[in-house]
Short mmCIF file of N, CA and C in Angstrom, two decimals:
data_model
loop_
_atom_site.label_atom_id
_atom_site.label_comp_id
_atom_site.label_asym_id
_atom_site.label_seq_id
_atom_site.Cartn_x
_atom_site.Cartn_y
_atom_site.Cartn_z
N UNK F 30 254.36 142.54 -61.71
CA UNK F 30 255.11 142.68 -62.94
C UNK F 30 255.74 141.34 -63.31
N UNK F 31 256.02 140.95 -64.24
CA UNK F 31 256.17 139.92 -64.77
C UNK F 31 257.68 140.15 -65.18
N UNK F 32 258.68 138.97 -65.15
CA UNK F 32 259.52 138.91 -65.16
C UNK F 32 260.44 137.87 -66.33
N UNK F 33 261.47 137.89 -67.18
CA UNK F 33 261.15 136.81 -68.03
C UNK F 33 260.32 136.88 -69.14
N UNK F 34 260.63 136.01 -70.42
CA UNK F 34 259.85 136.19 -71.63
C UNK F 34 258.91 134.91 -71.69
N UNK F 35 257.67 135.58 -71.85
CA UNK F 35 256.45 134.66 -72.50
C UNK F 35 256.89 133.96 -73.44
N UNK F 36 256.44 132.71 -73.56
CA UNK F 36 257.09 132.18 -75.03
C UNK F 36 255.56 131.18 -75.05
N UNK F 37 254.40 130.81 -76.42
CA UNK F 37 253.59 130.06 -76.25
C UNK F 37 254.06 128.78 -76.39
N UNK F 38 253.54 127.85 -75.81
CA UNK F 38 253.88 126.64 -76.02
C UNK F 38 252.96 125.84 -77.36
N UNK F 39 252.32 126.43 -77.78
CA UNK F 39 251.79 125.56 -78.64
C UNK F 39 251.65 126.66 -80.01
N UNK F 40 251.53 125.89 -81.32
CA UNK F 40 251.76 126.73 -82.65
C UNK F 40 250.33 127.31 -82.79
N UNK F 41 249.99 128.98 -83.10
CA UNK F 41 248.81 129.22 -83.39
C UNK F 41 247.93 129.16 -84.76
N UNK F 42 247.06 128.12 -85.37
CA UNK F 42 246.65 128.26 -86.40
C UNK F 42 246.42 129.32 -87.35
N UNK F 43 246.61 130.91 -86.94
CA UNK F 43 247.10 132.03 -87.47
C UNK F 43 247.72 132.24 -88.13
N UNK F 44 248.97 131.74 -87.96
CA UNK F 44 250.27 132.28 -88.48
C UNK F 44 250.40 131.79 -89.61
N UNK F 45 250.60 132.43 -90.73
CA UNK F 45 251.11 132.00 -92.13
C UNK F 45 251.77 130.89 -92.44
N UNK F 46 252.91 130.68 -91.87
CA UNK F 46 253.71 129.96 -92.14
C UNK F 46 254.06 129.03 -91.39
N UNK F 47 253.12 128.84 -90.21
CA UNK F 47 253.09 127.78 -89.33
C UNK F 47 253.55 126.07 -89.57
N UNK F 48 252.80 125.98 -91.29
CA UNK F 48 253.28 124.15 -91.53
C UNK F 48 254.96 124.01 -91.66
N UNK F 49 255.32 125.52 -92.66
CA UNK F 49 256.33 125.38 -92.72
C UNK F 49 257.66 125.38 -91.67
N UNK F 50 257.22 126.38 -90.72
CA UNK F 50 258.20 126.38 -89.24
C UNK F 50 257.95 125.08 -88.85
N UNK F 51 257.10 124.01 -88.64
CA UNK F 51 256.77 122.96 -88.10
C UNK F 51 257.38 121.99 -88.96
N UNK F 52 257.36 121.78 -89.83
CA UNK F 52 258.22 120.60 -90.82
C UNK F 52 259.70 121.08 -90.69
N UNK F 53 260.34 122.16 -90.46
CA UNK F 53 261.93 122.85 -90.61
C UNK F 53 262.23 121.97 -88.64
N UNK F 54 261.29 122.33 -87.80
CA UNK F 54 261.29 121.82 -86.60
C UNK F 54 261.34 120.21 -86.87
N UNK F 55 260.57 119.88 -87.28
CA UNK F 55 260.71 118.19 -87.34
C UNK F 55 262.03 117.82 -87.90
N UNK F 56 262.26 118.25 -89.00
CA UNK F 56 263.40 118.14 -89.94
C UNK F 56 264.77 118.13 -89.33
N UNK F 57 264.49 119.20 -88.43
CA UNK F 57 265.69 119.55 -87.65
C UNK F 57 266.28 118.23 -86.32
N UNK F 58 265.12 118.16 -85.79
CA UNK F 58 264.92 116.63 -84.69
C UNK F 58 265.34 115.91 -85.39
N UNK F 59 265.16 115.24 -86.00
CA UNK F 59 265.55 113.80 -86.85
C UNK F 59 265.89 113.42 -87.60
N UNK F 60 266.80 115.16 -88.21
CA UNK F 60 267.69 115.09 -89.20
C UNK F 60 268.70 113.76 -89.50
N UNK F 61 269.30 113.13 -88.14
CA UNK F 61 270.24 112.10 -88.36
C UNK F 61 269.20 111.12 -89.04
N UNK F 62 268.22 110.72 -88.64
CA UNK F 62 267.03 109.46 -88.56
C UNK F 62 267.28 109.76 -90.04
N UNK F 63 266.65 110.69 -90.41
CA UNK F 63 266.10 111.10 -91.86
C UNK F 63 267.21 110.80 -92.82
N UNK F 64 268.59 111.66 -92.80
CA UNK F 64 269.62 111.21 -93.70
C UNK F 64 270.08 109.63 -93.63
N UNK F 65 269.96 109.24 -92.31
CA UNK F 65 269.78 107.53 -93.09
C UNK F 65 268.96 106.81 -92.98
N UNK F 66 267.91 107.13 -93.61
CA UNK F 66 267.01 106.73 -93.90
C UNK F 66 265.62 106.06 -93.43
N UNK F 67 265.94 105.77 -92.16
CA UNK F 67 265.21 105.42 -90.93
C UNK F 67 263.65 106.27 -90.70
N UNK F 68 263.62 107.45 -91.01
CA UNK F 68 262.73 108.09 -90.65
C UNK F 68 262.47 108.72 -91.85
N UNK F 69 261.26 108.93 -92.25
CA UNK F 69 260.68 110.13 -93.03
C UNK F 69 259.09 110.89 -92.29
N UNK F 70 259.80 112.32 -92.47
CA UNK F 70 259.21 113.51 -91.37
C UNK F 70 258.26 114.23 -92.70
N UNK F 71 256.99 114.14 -92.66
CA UNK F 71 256.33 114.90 -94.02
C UNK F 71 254.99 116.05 -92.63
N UNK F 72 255.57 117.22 -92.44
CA UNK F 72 254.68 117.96 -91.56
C UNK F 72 254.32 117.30 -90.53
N UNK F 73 253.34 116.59 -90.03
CA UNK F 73 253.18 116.35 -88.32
C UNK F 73 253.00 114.23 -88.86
N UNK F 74 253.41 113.89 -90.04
CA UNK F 74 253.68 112.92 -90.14
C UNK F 74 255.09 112.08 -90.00
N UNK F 75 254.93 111.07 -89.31
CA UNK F 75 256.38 110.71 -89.28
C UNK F 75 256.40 109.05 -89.28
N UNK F 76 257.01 108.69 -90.53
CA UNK F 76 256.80 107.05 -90.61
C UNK F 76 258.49 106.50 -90.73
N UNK F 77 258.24 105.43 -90.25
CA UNK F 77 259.19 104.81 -89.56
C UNK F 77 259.49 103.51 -90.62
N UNK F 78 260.48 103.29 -91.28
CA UNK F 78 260.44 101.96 -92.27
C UNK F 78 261.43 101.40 -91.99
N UNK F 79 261.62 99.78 -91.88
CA UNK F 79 262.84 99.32 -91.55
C UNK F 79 262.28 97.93 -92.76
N UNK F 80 263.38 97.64 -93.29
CA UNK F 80 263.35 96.20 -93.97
C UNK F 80 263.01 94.96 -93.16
N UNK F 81 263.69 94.90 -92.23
CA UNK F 81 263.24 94.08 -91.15
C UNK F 81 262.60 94.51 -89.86
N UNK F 82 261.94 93.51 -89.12
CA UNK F 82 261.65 94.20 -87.93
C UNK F 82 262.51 94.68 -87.00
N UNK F 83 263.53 93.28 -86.87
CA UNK F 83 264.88 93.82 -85.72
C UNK F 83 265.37 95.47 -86.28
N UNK F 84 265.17 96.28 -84.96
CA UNK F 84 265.23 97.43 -84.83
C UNK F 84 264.56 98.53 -84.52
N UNK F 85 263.43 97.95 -85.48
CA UNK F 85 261.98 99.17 -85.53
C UNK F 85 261.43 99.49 -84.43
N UNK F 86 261.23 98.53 -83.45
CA UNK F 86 261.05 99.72 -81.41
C UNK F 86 262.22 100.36 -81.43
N UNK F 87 263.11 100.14 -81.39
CA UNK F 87 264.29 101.23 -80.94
C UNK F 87 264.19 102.47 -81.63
N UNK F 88 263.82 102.36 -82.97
CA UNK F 88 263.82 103.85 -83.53
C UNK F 88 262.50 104.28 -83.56
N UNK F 89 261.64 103.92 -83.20
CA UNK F 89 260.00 104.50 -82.46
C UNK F 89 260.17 104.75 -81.42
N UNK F 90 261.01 104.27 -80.25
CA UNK F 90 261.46 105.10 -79.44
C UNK F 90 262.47 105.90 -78.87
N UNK F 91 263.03 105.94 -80.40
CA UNK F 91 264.02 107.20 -80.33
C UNK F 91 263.54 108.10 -80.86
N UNK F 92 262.73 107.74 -81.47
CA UNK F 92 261.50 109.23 -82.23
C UNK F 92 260.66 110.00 -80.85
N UNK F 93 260.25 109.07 -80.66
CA UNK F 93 259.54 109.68 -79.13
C UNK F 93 259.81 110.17 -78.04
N UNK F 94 261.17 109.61 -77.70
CA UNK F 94 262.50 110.29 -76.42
C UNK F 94 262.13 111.77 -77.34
N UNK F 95 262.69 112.14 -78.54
CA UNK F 95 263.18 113.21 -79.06
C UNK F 95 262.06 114.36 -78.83
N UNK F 96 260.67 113.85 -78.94
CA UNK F 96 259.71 114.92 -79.28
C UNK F 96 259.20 114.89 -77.92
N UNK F 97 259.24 114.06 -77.01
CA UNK F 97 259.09 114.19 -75.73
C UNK F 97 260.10 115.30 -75.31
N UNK F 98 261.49 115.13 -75.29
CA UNK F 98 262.82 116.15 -74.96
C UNK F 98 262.21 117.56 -75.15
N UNK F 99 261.88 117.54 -76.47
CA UNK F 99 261.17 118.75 -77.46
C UNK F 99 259.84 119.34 -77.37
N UNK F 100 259.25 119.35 -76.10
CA UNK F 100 257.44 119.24 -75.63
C UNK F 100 256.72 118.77 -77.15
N UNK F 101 257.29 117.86 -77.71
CA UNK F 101 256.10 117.66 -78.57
C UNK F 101 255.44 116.45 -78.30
N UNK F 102 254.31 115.72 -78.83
CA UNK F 102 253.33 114.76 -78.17
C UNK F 102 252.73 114.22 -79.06
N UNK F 103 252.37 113.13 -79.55
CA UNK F 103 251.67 111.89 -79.95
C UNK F 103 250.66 111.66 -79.47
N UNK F 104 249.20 111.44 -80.48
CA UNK F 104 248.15 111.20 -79.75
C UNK F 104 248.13 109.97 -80.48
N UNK F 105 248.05 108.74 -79.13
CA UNK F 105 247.87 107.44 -79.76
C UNK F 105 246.75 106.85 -80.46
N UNK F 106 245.58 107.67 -80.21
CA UNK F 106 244.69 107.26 -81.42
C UNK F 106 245.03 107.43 -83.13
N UNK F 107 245.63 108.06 -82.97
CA UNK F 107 246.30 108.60 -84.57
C UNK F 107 247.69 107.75 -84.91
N UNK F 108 247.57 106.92 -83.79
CA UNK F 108 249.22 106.41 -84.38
C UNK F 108 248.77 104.66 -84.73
N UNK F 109 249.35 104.70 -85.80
CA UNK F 109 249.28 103.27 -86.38
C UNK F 109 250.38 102.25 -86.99
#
């Protein structure tokens, strides 16, 4: 007997409303990033703009601490 709740770890292409739970999830992570301006979260996109360079690793890897924290994952072929 099983003990404890199942929970899936990954989103099922099924579900209706899947992009939208997934962008409210992003939104939610990096809400601070996002209100100043640092980050913009568009569904499983997430671009990073700084005027200058000084800064821009630190908040690529504060994006990544976060979704790491959060089981989420980056496939580095897709990242540019």
């Amino acid at each position: 007997m099983l003990e404890g709740t199942l929970e899936p770890t990954v989103m099922f292409f099924e579900l209706t409303n899947s992009l939208v739970i997934f962008q409210a999830i992003m939104s939610n992570l990096l809400r601070d990033m996002i209100e100043a301006k640092d980050v913009v979260a568009c569904i499983d996109d997430i671009m990073v703009g700084t005027e200058i360079e000084e800064g821009h690793d630190e908040i690529v890897e504060e994006v990544l601490r976060r979704m790491e924290e959060n089981d989420l994952f980056a496939k580095p072929e897709k990242c540019v």
